[in-house]
Protein backbone atom coordinates (compact mmCIF):
# COMPACT_ATOMS: atom_id res chain seq x y z
CA UNK A 1 0.00 0.00 0.00
CA UNK A 2 1.23 3.48 -0.78
CA UNK A 3 0.15 6.83 0.65
CA UNK A 4 -1.14 9.40 -1.75
CA UNK A 5 -3.25 12.57 -1.73
CA UNK A 6 -5.81 12.84 -4.54
CA UNK A 7 -6.20 16.47 -5.52
CA UNK A 8 -9.30 17.56 -7.46
CA UNK A 9 -9.60 20.78 -9.37
CA UNK A 10 -12.59 22.24 -11.09
CA UNK A 11 -12.69 25.50 -12.89
CA UNK A 12 -9.35 25.18 -14.61
CA UNK A 13 -10.62 22.10 -16.42
CA UNK A 14 -13.03 24.43 -18.23
CA UNK A 15 -10.38 26.68 -19.64
CA UNK A 16 -10.25 25.18 -23.13
CA UNK A 17 -6.97 25.71 -24.93
CA UNK A 18 -5.25 27.13 -21.84
CA UNK A 19 -6.05 24.03 -19.91
CA UNK A 20 -2.55 22.54 -20.01
CA UNK A 21 -0.96 25.77 -18.95
CA UNK A 22 -3.32 26.02 -16.01
CA UNK A 23 -2.81 22.42 -15.01
CA UNK A 24 0.96 22.78 -15.18
CA UNK A 25 0.83 25.92 -13.05
CA UNK A 26 -1.39 24.23 -10.49
CA UNK A 27 0.98 21.27 -10.41
CA UNK A 28 3.93 23.63 -9.81
CA UNK A 29 2.06 25.44 -7.03
CA UNK A 30 1.25 22.10 -5.45
CA UNK A 31 4.91 21.11 -5.72
CA UNK A 32 6.04 24.25 -3.89
CA UNK A 33 3.33 23.78 -1.26
CA UNK A 34 4.47 20.20 -0.65
CA UNK A 35 8.07 21.39 -0.31
CA UNK A 36 6.96 24.09 2.10
CA UNK A 37 5.21 21.48 4.23
CA UNK A 38 8.67 19.85 4.41
CA UNK A 39 7.73 16.49 3.04
CA UNK A 40 10.99 15.05 1.70
CA UNK A 41 10.64 12.50 -1.05
CA UNK A 42 7.08 13.51 -1.95
CA UNK A 43 6.29 13.35 -5.65
CA UNK A 44 3.65 15.31 -7.53
CA UNK A 45 2.14 13.80 -10.65
CA UNK A 46 -0.48 15.09 -13.05
CA UNK A 47 -2.97 12.61 -14.50
CA UNK A 48 -6.13 13.29 -16.45
CA UNK A 49 -8.46 15.38 -14.29
CA UNK A 50 -6.48 14.82 -11.07
CA UNK A 51 -3.17 15.62 -9.44
CA UNK A 52 -1.60 12.99 -7.23
CA UNK A 53 0.80 13.73 -4.39
CA UNK A 54 2.70 10.56 -3.55
CA UNK A 55 3.97 10.57 0.01
CA UNK A 56 6.77 8.38 1.29
CA UNK A 57 5.57 8.67 4.90
CA UNK A 58 2.28 7.79 6.53
CA UNK A 59 0.96 11.03 7.99
CA UNK A 60 -0.55 13.16 5.24
CA UNK A 61 -1.79 15.80 7.74
CA UNK A 62 0.71 18.65 7.26
CA UNK A 63 0.76 18.33 3.46
CA UNK A 64 -3.03 18.08 3.29
CA UNK A 65 -3.39 21.20 5.46
CA UNK A 66 -1.02 23.12 3.21
CA UNK A 67 -2.84 21.94 0.07
CA UNK A 68 -6.06 23.36 1.49
CA UNK A 69 -4.46 26.76 0.91
CA UNK A 70 -3.55 26.24 -2.74
CA UNK A 71 -5.84 28.18 -5.07
CA UNK A 72 -7.28 26.03 -7.85
CA UNK A 73 -7.67 23.04 -5.53
CA UNK A 74 -11.36 22.20 -5.11
CA UNK A 75 -10.95 19.25 -2.75
CA UNK A 76 -8.48 16.62 -1.69
CA UNK A 77 -8.49 13.18 -0.15
CA UNK A 78 -5.63 11.44 1.62
CA UNK A 79 -5.86 7.90 0.22
CA UNK A 80 -4.23 4.50 0.05
CA UNK A 81 -3.10 3.53 -3.41
CA UNK A 82 -3.13 -0.18 -4.29
CA UNK A 83 -3.07 -2.26 -7.48
CA UNK A 84 -6.51 -2.31 -9.09
CA UNK A 85 -7.60 -5.80 -8.03
CA UNK A 86 -10.68 -6.58 -5.98
CA UNK A 87 -8.51 -8.30 -3.40
CA UNK A 88 -6.14 -5.36 -2.90
CA UNK A 89 -8.95 -2.82 -2.82
CA UNK A 90 -10.83 -4.91 -0.26
CA UNK A 91 -7.77 -5.21 1.96
CA UNK A 92 -7.27 -1.43 1.81
CA UNK A 93 -10.94 -0.75 2.59
CA UNK A 94 -10.84 -3.09 5.60
CA UNK A 95 -7.61 -1.46 6.83
CA UNK A 96 -9.11 2.01 6.45
CA UNK A 97 -12.23 0.99 8.40
CA UNK A 98 -10.13 -0.62 11.10
CA UNK A 99 -8.07 2.54 11.42
CA UNK A 100 -11.03 4.87 11.69
CA UNK A 101 -12.86 2.65 14.20
CA UNK A 102 -9.73 2.54 16.36
CA UNK A 103 -9.69 6.34 16.37
CA UNK A 104 -13.32 6.63 17.53
CA UNK A 105 -14.50 6.39 21.08
CA UNK A 106 -18.01 5.20 20.14
CA UNK A 107 -19.00 1.55 19.91
CA UNK A 108 -18.77 0.08 16.40
CA UNK A 109 -22.38 -1.11 16.90
CA UNK A 110 -23.59 2.45 16.58
CA UNK A 111 -21.52 3.23 13.47
CA UNK A 112 -23.27 3.30 10.08
CA UNK A 113 -21.28 3.33 6.87
CA UNK A 114 -21.64 3.35 3.14
CA UNK A 115 -19.33 2.57 0.26
CA UNK A 116 -19.07 4.83 -2.77
CA UNK A 117 -17.24 3.41 -5.78
CA UNK A 118 -16.16 5.08 -8.98
CA UNK A 119 -14.68 2.88 -11.68
CA UNK A 120 -13.09 5.15 -14.28
CA UNK A 121 -10.88 2.32 -15.57
CA UNK A 122 -12.97 0.00 -17.74
CA UNK A 123 -10.31 -2.76 -17.53
CA UNK A 124 -11.52 -3.40 -14.02
CA UNK A 125 -14.08 -6.22 -14.20
CA UNK A 126 -16.73 -4.81 -11.84
CA UNK A 127 -18.94 -1.82 -12.54
CA UNK A 128 -19.10 0.91 -9.88
CA UNK A 129 -22.32 -0.35 -8.23
CA UNK A 130 -21.15 -3.97 -8.14
CA UNK A 131 -17.82 -2.95 -6.67
CA UNK A 132 -19.58 -0.95 -3.94
CA UNK A 133 -21.81 -3.93 -3.10
CA UNK A 134 -18.87 -6.32 -2.95
CA UNK A 135 -16.88 -4.01 -0.70
CA UNK A 136 -19.91 -3.36 1.54
CA UNK A 137 -20.34 -7.11 1.93
CA UNK A 138 -16.65 -7.65 2.71
CA UNK A 139 -16.71 -4.89 5.34
CA UNK A 140 -19.81 -6.37 6.99
CA UNK A 141 -18.16 -9.83 7.03
CA UNK A 142 -15.15 -8.36 8.80
CA UNK A 143 -17.08 -5.98 11.10
CA UNK A 144 -20.49 -7.62 11.62
CA UNK A 145 -21.51 -5.08 14.27
CA UNK A 146 -21.56 -2.19 11.73
CA UNK A 147 -24.70 -1.02 9.93
CA UNK A 148 -25.05 0.08 6.33
CA UNK A 149 -26.90 3.31 5.66
CA UNK A 150 -26.78 5.08 2.33
CA UNK A 151 -28.25 8.29 3.75
CA UNK A 152 -27.37 8.64 7.45
CA UNK A 153 -23.80 7.36 7.56
CA UNK A 154 -20.94 8.13 9.94
CA UNK A 155 -18.21 6.71 7.74
CA UNK A 156 -18.01 6.80 3.95
CA UNK A 157 -15.52 4.47 2.35
CA UNK A 158 -14.75 5.82 -1.12
CA UNK A 159 -12.98 3.88 -3.84
CA UNK A 160 -11.77 5.10 -7.19
CA UNK A 161 -10.37 2.82 -9.84
CA UNK A 162 -8.33 4.61 -12.48
CA UNK A 163 -5.29 3.93 -14.64
CA UNK A 164 -4.65 0.50 -13.16
CA UNK A 165 -4.71 1.68 -9.55
CA UNK A 166 -7.27 1.58 -6.78
CA UNK A 167 -7.57 4.51 -4.38
CA UNK A 168 -9.32 4.07 -1.06
CA UNK A 169 -10.14 7.01 1.19
CA UNK A 170 -12.44 8.12 3.98
CA UNK A 171 -12.44 11.87 3.84
CA UNK A 172 -12.65 14.69 1.35
CA UNK A 173 -11.29 18.03 2.55
CA UNK A 174 -12.29 21.30 0.88
CA UNK A 175 -9.74 23.42 -0.97
CA UNK A 176 -10.18 27.15 -1.57
CA UNK A 177 -11.17 26.82 -5.25
CA UNK A 178 -10.36 29.65 -7.63
CA UNK A 179 -7.52 29.75 -10.16
CA UNK A 180 -3.85 28.83 -9.60
CA UNK A 181 -1.82 31.68 -8.13
CA UNK A 182 -0.20 33.63 -10.96
CA UNK A 183 -2.53 32.41 -13.71
CA UNK A 184 -4.02 35.88 -14.23
CA UNK A 185 -0.91 38.08 -14.28
CA UNK A 186 0.47 40.58 -11.81
CA UNK A 187 -1.39 43.22 -9.81
CA UNK A 188 -0.49 45.72 -7.10
CA UNK A 189 -2.49 45.62 -3.88
CA UNK A 190 -2.58 48.86 -1.93
CA UNK A 191 -1.88 47.24 1.40
CA UNK A 192 -2.51 49.22 4.58
CA UNK A 193 -2.28 47.69 8.02
CA UNK A 194 -6.08 47.52 8.30
CA UNK A 195 -8.53 44.65 8.13
CA UNK A 196 -9.82 45.25 4.62
CA UNK A 197 -6.91 45.45 2.21
CA UNK A 198 -5.37 42.04 3.07
CA UNK A 199 -8.78 40.46 2.45
CA UNK A 200 -9.08 42.29 -0.87
CA UNK A 201 -5.64 40.97 -1.82
CA UNK A 202 -6.62 37.42 -0.90
CA UNK A 203 -9.74 37.67 -3.04
CA UNK A 204 -7.83 38.56 -6.19
CA UNK A 205 -5.09 36.03 -5.39
CA UNK A 206 -7.92 33.50 -5.45
CA UNK A 207 -8.62 34.61 -9.01
CA UNK A 208 -5.03 33.93 -10.01
CA UNK A 209 -3.57 37.42 -9.54
CA UNK A 210 0.06 37.45 -8.50
CA UNK A 211 0.46 40.20 -5.91
CA UNK A 212 3.12 42.81 -5.41
CA UNK A 213 1.70 44.87 -2.55
CA UNK A 214 2.47 48.57 -2.16
CA UNK A 215 2.45 50.07 1.31
CA UNK A 216 2.57 53.80 2.03
CA UNK A 217 4.13 54.87 5.30
CA UNK A 218 5.13 58.14 6.94
CA UNK A 219 8.30 57.10 8.72
CA UNK A 220 9.40 58.47 11.23
CA UNK A 221 5.83 59.53 12.09
CA UNK A 222 4.73 55.92 11.63
CA UNK A 223 6.72 53.32 13.55
CA UNK A 224 8.95 50.37 12.68
CA UNK A 225 6.27 48.21 14.21
CA UNK A 226 3.67 49.49 11.79
CA UNK A 227 6.03 48.43 9.02
CA UNK A 228 6.60 44.99 10.60
CA UNK A 229 2.87 44.54 10.87
CA UNK A 230 2.36 45.19 7.17
CA UNK A 231 5.21 42.85 6.22
CA UNK A 232 3.69 40.17 8.47
CA UNK A 233 0.34 40.64 6.75
CA UNK A 234 2.06 40.17 3.39
CA UNK A 235 3.69 37.00 4.77
CA UNK A 236 0.30 35.57 5.64
CA UNK A 237 -0.87 36.31 2.11
CA UNK A 238 2.33 34.72 0.76
CA UNK A 239 1.28 31.57 2.65
CA UNK A 240 -1.62 31.34 0.21
CA UNK A 241 0.56 31.91 -2.82
CA UNK A 242 4.31 32.33 -3.05
CA UNK A 243 7.05 34.64 -1.76
CA UNK A 244 6.16 38.19 -2.75
CA UNK A 245 7.78 41.57 -3.20
CA UNK A 246 6.40 44.36 -1.03
CA UNK A 247 7.11 47.94 -2.12
CA UNK A 248 7.37 50.47 0.70
CA UNK A 249 6.79 54.08 -0.27
CA UNK A 250 7.25 57.11 1.96
CA UNK A 251 4.48 59.72 1.90
CA UNK A 252 6.17 61.87 4.52
CA UNK A 253 7.15 64.71 2.20
CA UNK A 254 3.73 64.68 0.52
CA UNK A 255 1.90 64.76 3.84
CA UNK A 256 4.05 67.61 5.12
CA UNK A 257 3.39 69.53 1.93
CA UNK A 258 -0.36 68.95 2.16
CA UNK A 259 -0.40 70.21 5.73
CA UNK A 260 1.06 73.48 4.53
CA UNK A 261 -0.54 73.95 1.14
CA UNK A 262 -3.79 71.97 0.90
CA UNK A 263 -7.11 72.92 2.51
CA UNK A 264 -7.57 70.58 5.44
CA UNK A 265 -10.96 69.12 4.42
CA UNK A 266 -9.37 67.88 1.17
CA UNK A 267 -6.31 66.23 2.71
CA UNK A 268 -7.58 62.68 2.45
CA UNK A 269 -8.86 63.12 -1.08
CA UNK A 270 -5.61 64.62 -2.35
CA UNK A 271 -3.49 62.12 -0.42
CA UNK A 272 -5.42 59.24 -1.98
CA UNK A 273 -4.95 60.76 -5.42
CA UNK A 274 -1.21 60.76 -4.77
CA UNK A 275 -1.38 57.13 -3.64
CA UNK A 276 -3.11 56.07 -6.83
CA UNK A 277 -0.76 58.01 -9.08
CA UNK A 278 2.30 56.54 -7.39
CA UNK A 279 0.79 53.05 -7.37
CA UNK A 280 0.03 53.26 -11.08
CA UNK A 281 3.59 54.30 -11.95
CA UNK A 282 5.05 51.61 -9.76
CA UNK A 283 2.70 48.99 -11.23
CA UNK A 284 3.64 50.04 -14.74
CA UNK A 285 7.34 49.72 -13.96
CA UNK A 286 6.96 46.12 -12.78
CA UNK A 287 4.57 45.10 -15.57
CA UNK A 288 1.62 45.02 -13.20
CA UNK A 289 -1.76 45.09 -14.94
CA UNK A 290 -4.11 46.30 -12.21
CA UNK A 291 -4.43 47.99 -8.83
CA UNK A 292 -6.45 46.49 -6.00
CA UNK A 293 -7.80 48.27 -2.92
CA UNK A 294 -9.80 47.26 0.14
CA UNK A 295 -12.45 49.93 -0.31
CA UNK A 296 -16.06 49.13 0.44
CA UNK A 297 -18.81 51.48 -0.69
CA UNK A 298 -19.92 53.88 2.01
CA UNK A 299 -17.76 52.34 4.74
CA UNK A 300 -15.96 55.54 5.69
CA UNK A 301 -16.01 59.17 4.61
CA UNK A 302 -13.42 58.66 1.88
CA UNK A 303 -15.35 55.75 0.36
CA UNK A 304 -18.42 57.53 -0.95
CA UNK A 305 -19.10 57.22 -4.68
CA UNK A 306 -18.34 60.93 -5.12
CA UNK A 307 -15.02 60.43 -3.42
CA UNK A 308 -14.22 57.36 -5.55
CA UNK A 309 -14.94 59.38 -8.69
CA UNK A 310 -12.67 62.23 -7.63
CA UNK A 311 -9.87 59.95 -6.48
CA UNK A 312 -10.03 57.47 -9.35
CA UNK A 313 -9.80 60.25 -11.92
CA UNK A 314 -5.99 60.33 -11.68
CA UNK A 315 -5.48 56.84 -13.09
CA UNK A 316 -6.32 54.95 -16.26
CA UNK A 317 -5.39 51.66 -14.63
CA UNK A 318 -8.14 49.23 -13.73
CA UNK A 319 -8.71 49.51 -9.98
CA UNK A 320 -10.36 46.42 -8.53
CA UNK A 321 -12.27 46.76 -5.28
CA UNK A 322 -13.30 43.22 -4.43
CA UNK A 323 -14.91 44.29 -1.14
CA UNK A 324 -17.11 46.96 -2.74
CA UNK A 325 -20.35 45.21 -1.84
CA UNK A 326 -19.39 43.57 1.43
CA UNK A 327 -20.34 44.49 4.98
CA UNK A 328 -17.59 44.95 7.55
CA UNK A 329 -18.71 41.86 9.47
CA UNK A 330 -18.34 39.71 6.36
CA UNK A 331 -14.88 41.12 5.75
CA UNK A 332 -13.92 40.40 9.35
CA UNK A 333 -15.11 36.79 9.08
CA UNK A 334 -13.01 36.33 5.96
CA UNK A 335 -10.00 37.97 7.61
CA UNK A 336 -10.24 35.39 10.40
CA UNK A 337 -10.41 32.52 7.92
CA UNK A 338 -7.47 33.83 5.93
CA UNK A 339 -5.40 34.37 9.07
CA UNK A 340 -4.86 38.13 8.84
CA UNK A 341 -7.34 39.34 11.47
CA UNK A 342 -5.19 39.12 14.60
CA UNK A 343 -2.41 41.06 12.90
CA UNK A 344 -4.74 43.67 11.42
CA UNK A 345 -6.18 44.62 14.79
CA UNK A 346 -2.77 45.37 16.32
CA UNK A 347 -2.91 49.08 17.14
CA UNK A 348 -0.04 50.61 15.16
CA UNK A 349 -0.45 53.90 13.37
CA UNK A 350 -1.04 54.01 9.65
CA UNK A 351 -0.06 57.04 7.59
CA UNK A 352 -3.76 57.76 7.04
CA UNK A 353 -4.49 57.90 10.75
CA UNK A 354 -1.91 60.66 11.19
CA UNK A 355 -3.01 64.20 10.53
CA UNK A 356 -6.68 63.22 10.27
CA UNK A 357 -8.59 66.36 9.29
CA UNK A 358 -11.32 67.47 11.69
CA UNK A 359 -13.90 68.04 8.97
CA UNK A 360 -13.07 65.94 5.87
CA UNK A 361 -15.08 66.52 2.70
CA UNK A 362 -17.16 63.39 2.25
CA UNK A 363 -18.36 64.30 -1.26
CA UNK A 364 -15.38 66.05 -2.82
CA UNK A 365 -15.78 67.29 -6.37
CA UNK A 366 -13.00 66.79 -8.93
CA UNK A 367 -12.72 70.57 -9.41
CA UNK A 368 -12.01 71.02 -5.71
CA UNK A 369 -9.16 68.52 -5.92
CA UNK A 370 -7.81 70.24 -9.04
CA UNK A 371 -7.85 73.61 -7.28
CA UNK A 372 -6.12 72.15 -4.21
CA UNK A 373 -3.39 70.58 -6.34
CA UNK A 374 -2.80 73.64 -8.49
CA UNK A 375 -0.14 75.03 -6.18
CA UNK A 376 1.62 71.74 -5.60
CA UNK A 377 4.60 70.31 -7.47
CA UNK A 378 2.65 67.10 -8.12
CA UNK A 379 5.18 65.63 -10.53
CA UNK A 380 8.19 66.37 -8.31
CA UNK A 381 6.50 64.92 -5.24
CA UNK A 382 5.64 61.72 -7.13
CA UNK A 383 9.14 61.36 -8.56
CA UNK A 384 10.83 61.81 -5.21
CA UNK A 385 8.48 59.29 -3.58
CA UNK A 386 9.22 56.78 -6.35
CA UNK A 387 12.98 57.38 -6.07
CA UNK A 388 12.84 56.33 -2.42
CA UNK A 389 10.90 53.07 -2.86
CA UNK A 390 12.23 50.20 -0.78
CA UNK A 391 11.41 46.66 -1.89
CA UNK A 392 11.35 43.75 0.54
CA UNK A 393 10.77 40.09 -0.38
CA UNK A 394 8.61 38.27 2.16
CA UNK A 395 8.26 34.52 2.46
CA UNK A 396 5.51 32.41 3.97
CA UNK A 397 6.22 31.04 7.41
CA UNK A 398 8.56 33.86 8.41
CA UNK A 399 7.44 36.40 10.99
CA UNK A 400 8.69 39.56 12.63
CA UNK A 401 7.53 38.12 15.96
CA UNK A 402 4.88 40.79 16.65
CA UNK A 403 2.41 38.07 17.54
CA UNK A 404 4.95 35.68 19.00
CA UNK A 405 6.04 33.79 15.89
CA UNK A 406 2.55 33.92 14.42
CA UNK A 407 2.46 32.93 10.77
CA UNK A 408 -1.21 33.22 10.03
CA UNK A 409 -2.62 29.74 10.51
P1 LIG B 1 -8.07 48.99 5.36
O1 LIG B 1 -8.68 48.17 6.46
O2 LIG B 1 -7.66 48.16 4.19
O3 LIG B 1 -7.01 49.95 5.85
P2 LIG B 1 -10.04 50.99 5.59
O4 LIG B 1 -11.43 50.57 5.75
O5 LIG B 1 -9.28 51.39 6.81
O6 LIG B 1 -9.24 49.86 4.80
P3 LIG B 1 -9.09 53.32 4.27
O7 LIG B 1 -8.11 53.42 5.36
O8 LIG B 1 -9.92 54.47 3.89
O9 LIG B 1 -10.09 52.15 4.53
O10 LIG B 1 -8.33 52.80 2.98
C1 LIG B 1 -8.98 52.38 1.82
C2 LIG B 1 -8.02 51.59 0.98
O11 LIG B 1 -6.91 52.41 0.57
C3 LIG B 1 -7.37 50.46 1.76
O12 LIG B 1 -8.18 49.30 1.76
C4 LIG B 1 -6.08 50.26 0.99
O13 LIG B 1 -6.29 49.49 -0.19
C5 LIG B 1 -5.70 51.68 0.60
N1 LIG B 1 -4.80 52.23 1.62
C6 LIG B 1 -5.11 52.97 2.70
N2 LIG B 1 -4.01 53.29 3.41
C7 LIG B 1 -2.96 52.72 2.78
C8 LIG B 1 -1.56 52.65 3.02
N3 LIG B 1 -1.01 53.21 4.06
N4 LIG B 1 -0.80 51.96 2.14
C9 LIG B 1 -1.34 51.35 1.08
N5 LIG B 1 -2.65 51.37 0.80
C10 LIG B 1 -3.47 52.04 1.63
MG1 LIG C 1 -7.16 51.88 6.80
PDB file of C-alpha atoms and ligand atoms in Angstrom, residues 189-198 200 214-217 251 268 272 275 292-296 299-300 302-303 323 328 350-352, ligand 1:
ATOM      1  CA  UNK A 189      -2.489  45.618  -3.884  1.00  0.00           C
ATOM      2  CA  UNK A 190      -2.585  48.860  -1.929  1.00  0.00           C
ATOM      3  CA  UNK A 191      -1.880  47.239   1.404  1.00  0.00           C
ATOM      4  CA  UNK A 192      -2.510  49.217   4.576  1.00  0.00           C
ATOM      5  CA  UNK A 193      -2.281  47.693   8.023  1.00  0.00           C
ATOM      6  CA  UNK A 194      -6.076  47.523   8.297  1.00  0.00           C
ATOM      7  CA  UNK A 195      -8.535  44.653   8.132  1.00  0.00           C
ATOM      8  CA  UNK A 196      -9.818  45.252   4.622  1.00  0.00           C
ATOM      9  CA  UNK A 197      -6.914  45.449   2.215  1.00  0.00           C
ATOM     10  CA  UNK A 198      -5.370  42.040   3.069  1.00  0.00           C
ATOM     11  CA  UNK A 200      -9.080  42.293  -0.873  1.00  0.00           C
ATOM     12  CA  UNK A 214       2.471  48.565  -2.161  1.00  0.00           C
ATOM     13  CA  UNK A 215       2.449  50.075   1.307  1.00  0.00           C
ATOM     14  CA  UNK A 216       2.570  53.797   2.032  1.00  0.00           C
ATOM     15  CA  UNK A 217       4.125  54.875   5.302  1.00  0.00           C
ATOM     16  CA  UNK A 251       4.485  59.721   1.902  1.00  0.00           C
ATOM     17  CA  UNK A 268      -7.579  62.682   2.450  1.00  0.00           C
ATOM     18  CA  UNK A 272      -5.417  59.242  -1.980  1.00  0.00           C
ATOM     19  CA  UNK A 275      -1.376  57.130  -3.640  1.00  0.00           C
ATOM     20  CA  UNK A 292      -6.448  46.487  -6.003  1.00  0.00           C
ATOM     21  CA  UNK A 293      -7.801  48.268  -2.924  1.00  0.00           C
ATOM     22  CA  UNK A 294      -9.798  47.261   0.136  1.00  0.00           C
ATOM     23  CA  UNK A 295     -12.448  49.930  -0.313  1.00  0.00           C
ATOM     24  CA  UNK A 296     -16.056  49.125   0.436  1.00  0.00           C
ATOM     25  CA  UNK A 299     -17.765  52.338   4.742  1.00  0.00           C
ATOM     26  CA  UNK A 300     -15.955  55.544   5.691  1.00  0.00           C
ATOM     27  CA  UNK A 302     -13.425  58.660   1.884  1.00  0.00           C
ATOM     28  CA  UNK A 303     -15.353  55.748   0.358  1.00  0.00           C
ATOM     29  CA  UNK A 323     -14.907  44.285  -1.137  1.00  0.00           C
ATOM     30  CA  UNK A 328     -17.588  44.952   7.548  1.00  0.00           C
ATOM     31  CA  UNK A 350      -1.042  54.008   9.645  1.00  0.00           C
ATOM     32  CA  UNK A 351      -0.063  57.039   7.591  1.00  0.00           C
ATOM     33  CA  UNK A 352      -3.760  57.759   7.044  1.00  0.00           C
TER      34      UNK A 352
HETATM   35  P1  LIG B   1      -8.072  48.988   5.360  1.00  0.00           P
HETATM   36  O1  LIG B   1      -8.678  48.175   6.459  1.00  0.00           O
HETATM   37  O2  LIG B   1      -7.661  48.158   4.193  1.00  0.00           O
HETATM   38  O3  LIG B   1      -7.007  49.948   5.847  1.00  0.00           O
HETATM   39  P2  LIG B   1     -10.038  50.989   5.592  1.00  0.00           P
HETATM   40  O4  LIG B   1     -11.432  50.567   5.749  1.00  0.00           O
HETATM   41  O5  LIG B   1      -9.284  51.394   6.807  1.00  0.00           O
HETATM   42  O6  LIG B   1      -9.244  49.860   4.803  1.00  0.00           O
HETATM   43  P3  LIG B   1      -9.092  53.317   4.270  1.00  0.00           P
HETATM   44  O7  LIG B   1      -8.113  53.423   5.356  1.00  0.00           O
HETATM   45  O8  LIG B   1      -9.923  54.472   3.892  1.00  0.00           O
HETATM   46  O9  LIG B   1     -10.086  52.145   4.527  1.00  0.00           O
HETATM   47  O10 LIG B   1      -8.328  52.803   2.982  1.00  0.00           O
HETATM   48  C1  LIG B   1      -8.983  52.384   1.821  1.00  0.00           C
HETATM   49  C2  LIG B   1      -8.016  51.593   0.985  1.00  0.00           C
HETATM   50  O11 LIG B   1      -6.906  52.415   0.566  1.00  0.00           O
HETATM   51  C3  LIG B   1      -7.375  50.456   1.757  1.00  0.00           C
HETATM   52  O12 LIG B   1      -8.181  49.305   1.765  1.00  0.00           O
HETATM   53  C4  LIG B   1      -6.082  50.256   0.986  1.00  0.00           C
HETATM   54  O13 LIG B   1      -6.295  49.493  -0.187  1.00  0.00           O
HETATM   55  C5  LIG B   1      -5.704  51.677   0.597  1.00  0.00           C
HETATM   56  N1  LIG B   1      -4.797  52.235   1.624  1.00  0.00           N
HETATM   57  C6  LIG B   1      -5.112  52.971   2.696  1.00  0.00           C
HETATM   58  N2  LIG B   1      -4.014  53.287   3.408  1.00  0.00           N
HETATM   59  C7  LIG B   1      -2.958  52.717   2.783  1.00  0.00           C
HETATM   60  C8  LIG B   1      -1.561  52.648   3.020  1.00  0.00           C
HETATM   61  N3  LIG B   1      -1.007  53.213   4.064  1.00  0.00           N
HETATM   62  N4  LIG B   1      -0.797  51.956   2.145  1.00  0.00           N
HETATM   63  C9  LIG B   1      -1.343  51.351   1.077  1.00  0.00           C
HETATM   64  N5  LIG B   1      -2.653  51.373   0.799  1.00  0.00           N
HETATM   65  C10 LIG B   1      -3.468  52.041   1.635  1.00  0.00           C
END
